[in-house]
């Protein structure tokens, strides 16, 4: 019985030490994104979000990967979540606005681009004008 408890304790300590953090999954997702492995990036970013559901950076990068894969509605959802978590995220408003333009949601896109501009994202004024 003592050997079993030692084994279980050893196994749990190894498992604990090798589990990745949300930040590590984000970094891995960004690395895969940069290597154009967008599906792999999304898998890692999903894990980051599973660990930390309020990880705004993971939503933003996952939205970018989904956009490249032409999952515009999924990307829109990710940028919306990023804005819910951080209403001051000018880049999220900007990219969501561009997606809405692509989805022919012009009025809503203009609101997002105006908000991005208001928050200091200068590129937004170039699109909305």
CSV table of C-alpha atoms in Angstrom, one decimal:
chain,number,residue,atom,x,y,z
A,1,UNK,CA,0.0,0.0,0.0
A,2,UNK,CA,2.8,2.4,0.9
A,3,UNK,CA,4.4,1.8,-2.6
A,4,UNK,CA,1.2,2.6,-4.3
A,5,UNK,CA,0.9,5.9,-2.4
A,6,UNK,CA,4.4,6.8,-3.2
A,7,UNK,CA,3.8,6.0,-6.9
A,8,UNK,CA,0.6,8.1,-6.9
A,9,UNK,CA,2.4,11.0,-5.2
A,10,UNK,CA,5.2,10.8,-7.7
A,11,UNK,CA,2.8,10.7,-10.6
A,12,UNK,CA,0.9,13.7,-9.4
A,13,UNK,CA,4.0,15.7,-8.8
A,14,UNK,CA,5.2,15.0,-12.4
A,15,UNK,CA,1.8,15.8,-13.8
A,16,UNK,CA,1.7,19.1,-11.8
A,17,UNK,CA,5.1,20.1,-13.0
A,18,UNK,CA,4.4,19.5,-16.7
A,19,UNK,CA,1.0,21.1,-17.0
A,20,UNK,CA,1.2,24.2,-19.1
A,21,UNK,CA,0.0,27.6,-18.1
A,22,UNK,CA,-2.4,29.7,-20.2
A,23,UNK,CA,0.5,32.0,-21.1
A,24,UNK,CA,2.6,29.0,-22.3
A,25,UNK,CA,-0.3,27.9,-24.5
A,26,UNK,CA,-0.7,31.5,-25.8
A,27,UNK,CA,3.0,31.6,-26.7
A,28,UNK,CA,2.8,28.2,-28.4
A,29,UNK,CA,-0.4,29.4,-30.3
A,30,UNK,CA,1.4,32.5,-31.4
A,31,UNK,CA,4.4,30.5,-32.6
A,32,UNK,CA,2.1,28.2,-34.6
A,33,UNK,CA,0.3,31.2,-36.0
A,34,UNK,CA,3.6,32.7,-37.2
A,35,UNK,CA,4.4,29.3,-38.8
A,36,UNK,CA,1.0,29.5,-40.6
A,37,UNK,CA,-0.3,26.5,-38.6
A,38,UNK,CA,-3.6,28.2,-37.9
A,39,UNK,CA,-5.5,25.1,-36.9
A,40,UNK,CA,-2.7,24.2,-34.5
A,41,UNK,CA,-2.7,27.8,-33.2
A,42,UNK,CA,-6.4,27.6,-32.5
A,43,UNK,CA,-6.0,24.3,-30.6
A,44,UNK,CA,-3.4,25.9,-28.3
A,45,UNK,CA,-5.4,29.1,-27.9
A,46,UNK,CA,-8.5,27.0,-27.0
A,47,UNK,CA,-6.4,25.5,-24.2
A,48,UNK,CA,-5.2,28.9,-23.0
A,49,UNK,CA,-8.8,30.1,-22.9
A,50,UNK,CA,-9.9,26.9,-21.1
A,51,UNK,CA,-7.3,27.6,-18.4
A,52,UNK,CA,-8.1,31.3,-18.2
A,53,UNK,CA,-11.5,32.2,-19.7
A,54,UNK,CA,-10.7,35.9,-19.3
A,55,UNK,CA,-7.4,35.8,-21.3
A,56,UNK,CA,-8.1,38.6,-23.8
A,57,UNK,CA,-4.9,38.1,-25.8
A,58,UNK,CA,-5.8,34.5,-26.5
A,59,UNK,CA,-9.3,35.6,-27.9
A,60,UNK,CA,-7.6,38.2,-30.1
A,61,UNK,CA,-5.1,35.8,-31.6
A,62,UNK,CA,-7.7,33.1,-32.0
A,63,UNK,CA,-9.9,35.6,-33.8
A,64,UNK,CA,-7.0,36.4,-36.2
A,65,UNK,CA,-6.4,32.7,-36.9
A,66,UNK,CA,-10.1,32.1,-37.5
A,67,UNK,CA,-10.2,35.1,-39.9
A,68,UNK,CA,-7.4,33.7,-42.0
A,69,UNK,CA,-9.3,30.4,-42.1
A,70,UNK,CA,-12.4,32.3,-43.3
A,71,UNK,CA,-14.4,31.5,-40.1
A,72,UNK,CA,-15.6,35.0,-40.0
A,73,UNK,CA,-18.5,34.4,-37.6
A,74,UNK,CA,-16.2,32.5,-35.2
A,75,UNK,CA,-13.6,35.4,-35.4
A,76,UNK,CA,-16.4,37.9,-34.8
A,77,UNK,CA,-17.4,36.0,-31.7
A,78,UNK,CA,-13.8,36.0,-30.4
A,79,UNK,CA,-13.4,39.8,-30.9
A,80,UNK,CA,-16.7,40.4,-29.2
A,81,UNK,CA,-15.6,38.3,-26.2
A,82,UNK,CA,-12.3,40.3,-26.1
A,83,UNK,CA,-14.3,43.5,-26.0
A,84,UNK,CA,-16.5,42.2,-23.3
A,85,UNK,CA,-13.4,41.4,-21.2
A,86,UNK,CA,-11.7,44.7,-22.0
A,87,UNK,CA,-13.9,47.4,-23.4
A,88,UNK,CA,-10.9,49.6,-24.0
A,89,UNK,CA,-9.3,47.2,-26.5
A,90,UNK,CA,-9.1,49.4,-29.6
A,91,UNK,CA,-7.6,46.7,-31.7
A,92,UNK,CA,-10.5,44.3,-31.0
A,93,UNK,CA,-13.0,47.0,-32.1
A,94,UNK,CA,-10.9,47.7,-35.2
A,95,UNK,CA,-10.6,44.1,-36.3
A,96,UNK,CA,-14.3,43.4,-35.4
A,97,UNK,CA,-15.2,46.4,-37.5
A,98,UNK,CA,-13.3,45.1,-40.5
A,99,UNK,CA,-15.0,41.7,-40.1
A,100,UNK,CA,-18.4,43.4,-40.0
A,101,UNK,CA,-17.6,45.2,-43.2
A,102,UNK,CA,-16.7,41.9,-44.8
A,103,UNK,CA,-20.0,40.5,-43.6
A,104,UNK,CA,-21.8,43.5,-45.0
A,105,UNK,CA,-22.8,44.8,-41.6
A,106,UNK,CA,-21.9,48.4,-42.5
A,107,UNK,CA,-23.7,50.3,-39.8
A,108,UNK,CA,-22.4,48.2,-37.0
A,109,UNK,CA,-18.9,48.2,-38.6
A,110,UNK,CA,-18.9,52.0,-38.6
A,111,UNK,CA,-19.7,52.0,-34.9
A,112,UNK,CA,-16.8,49.6,-34.1
A,113,UNK,CA,-14.4,51.6,-36.3
A,114,UNK,CA,-15.4,54.9,-34.7
A,115,UNK,CA,-15.0,53.3,-31.2
A,116,UNK,CA,-11.5,52.1,-32.2
A,117,UNK,CA,-10.6,55.6,-33.4
A,118,UNK,CA,-12.0,57.1,-30.2
A,119,UNK,CA,-9.8,54.7,-28.2
A,120,UNK,CA,-6.7,55.9,-30.2
A,121,UNK,CA,-6.3,53.3,-32.9
A,122,UNK,CA,-5.4,55.7,-35.7
A,123,UNK,CA,-5.8,53.2,-38.6
A,124,UNK,CA,-9.6,53.1,-37.8
A,125,UNK,CA,-10.1,56.6,-39.0
A,126,UNK,CA,-8.5,55.7,-42.3
A,127,UNK,CA,-11.1,53.0,-42.9
A,128,UNK,CA,-14.1,54.8,-41.6
A,129,UNK,CA,-13.5,58.0,-43.6
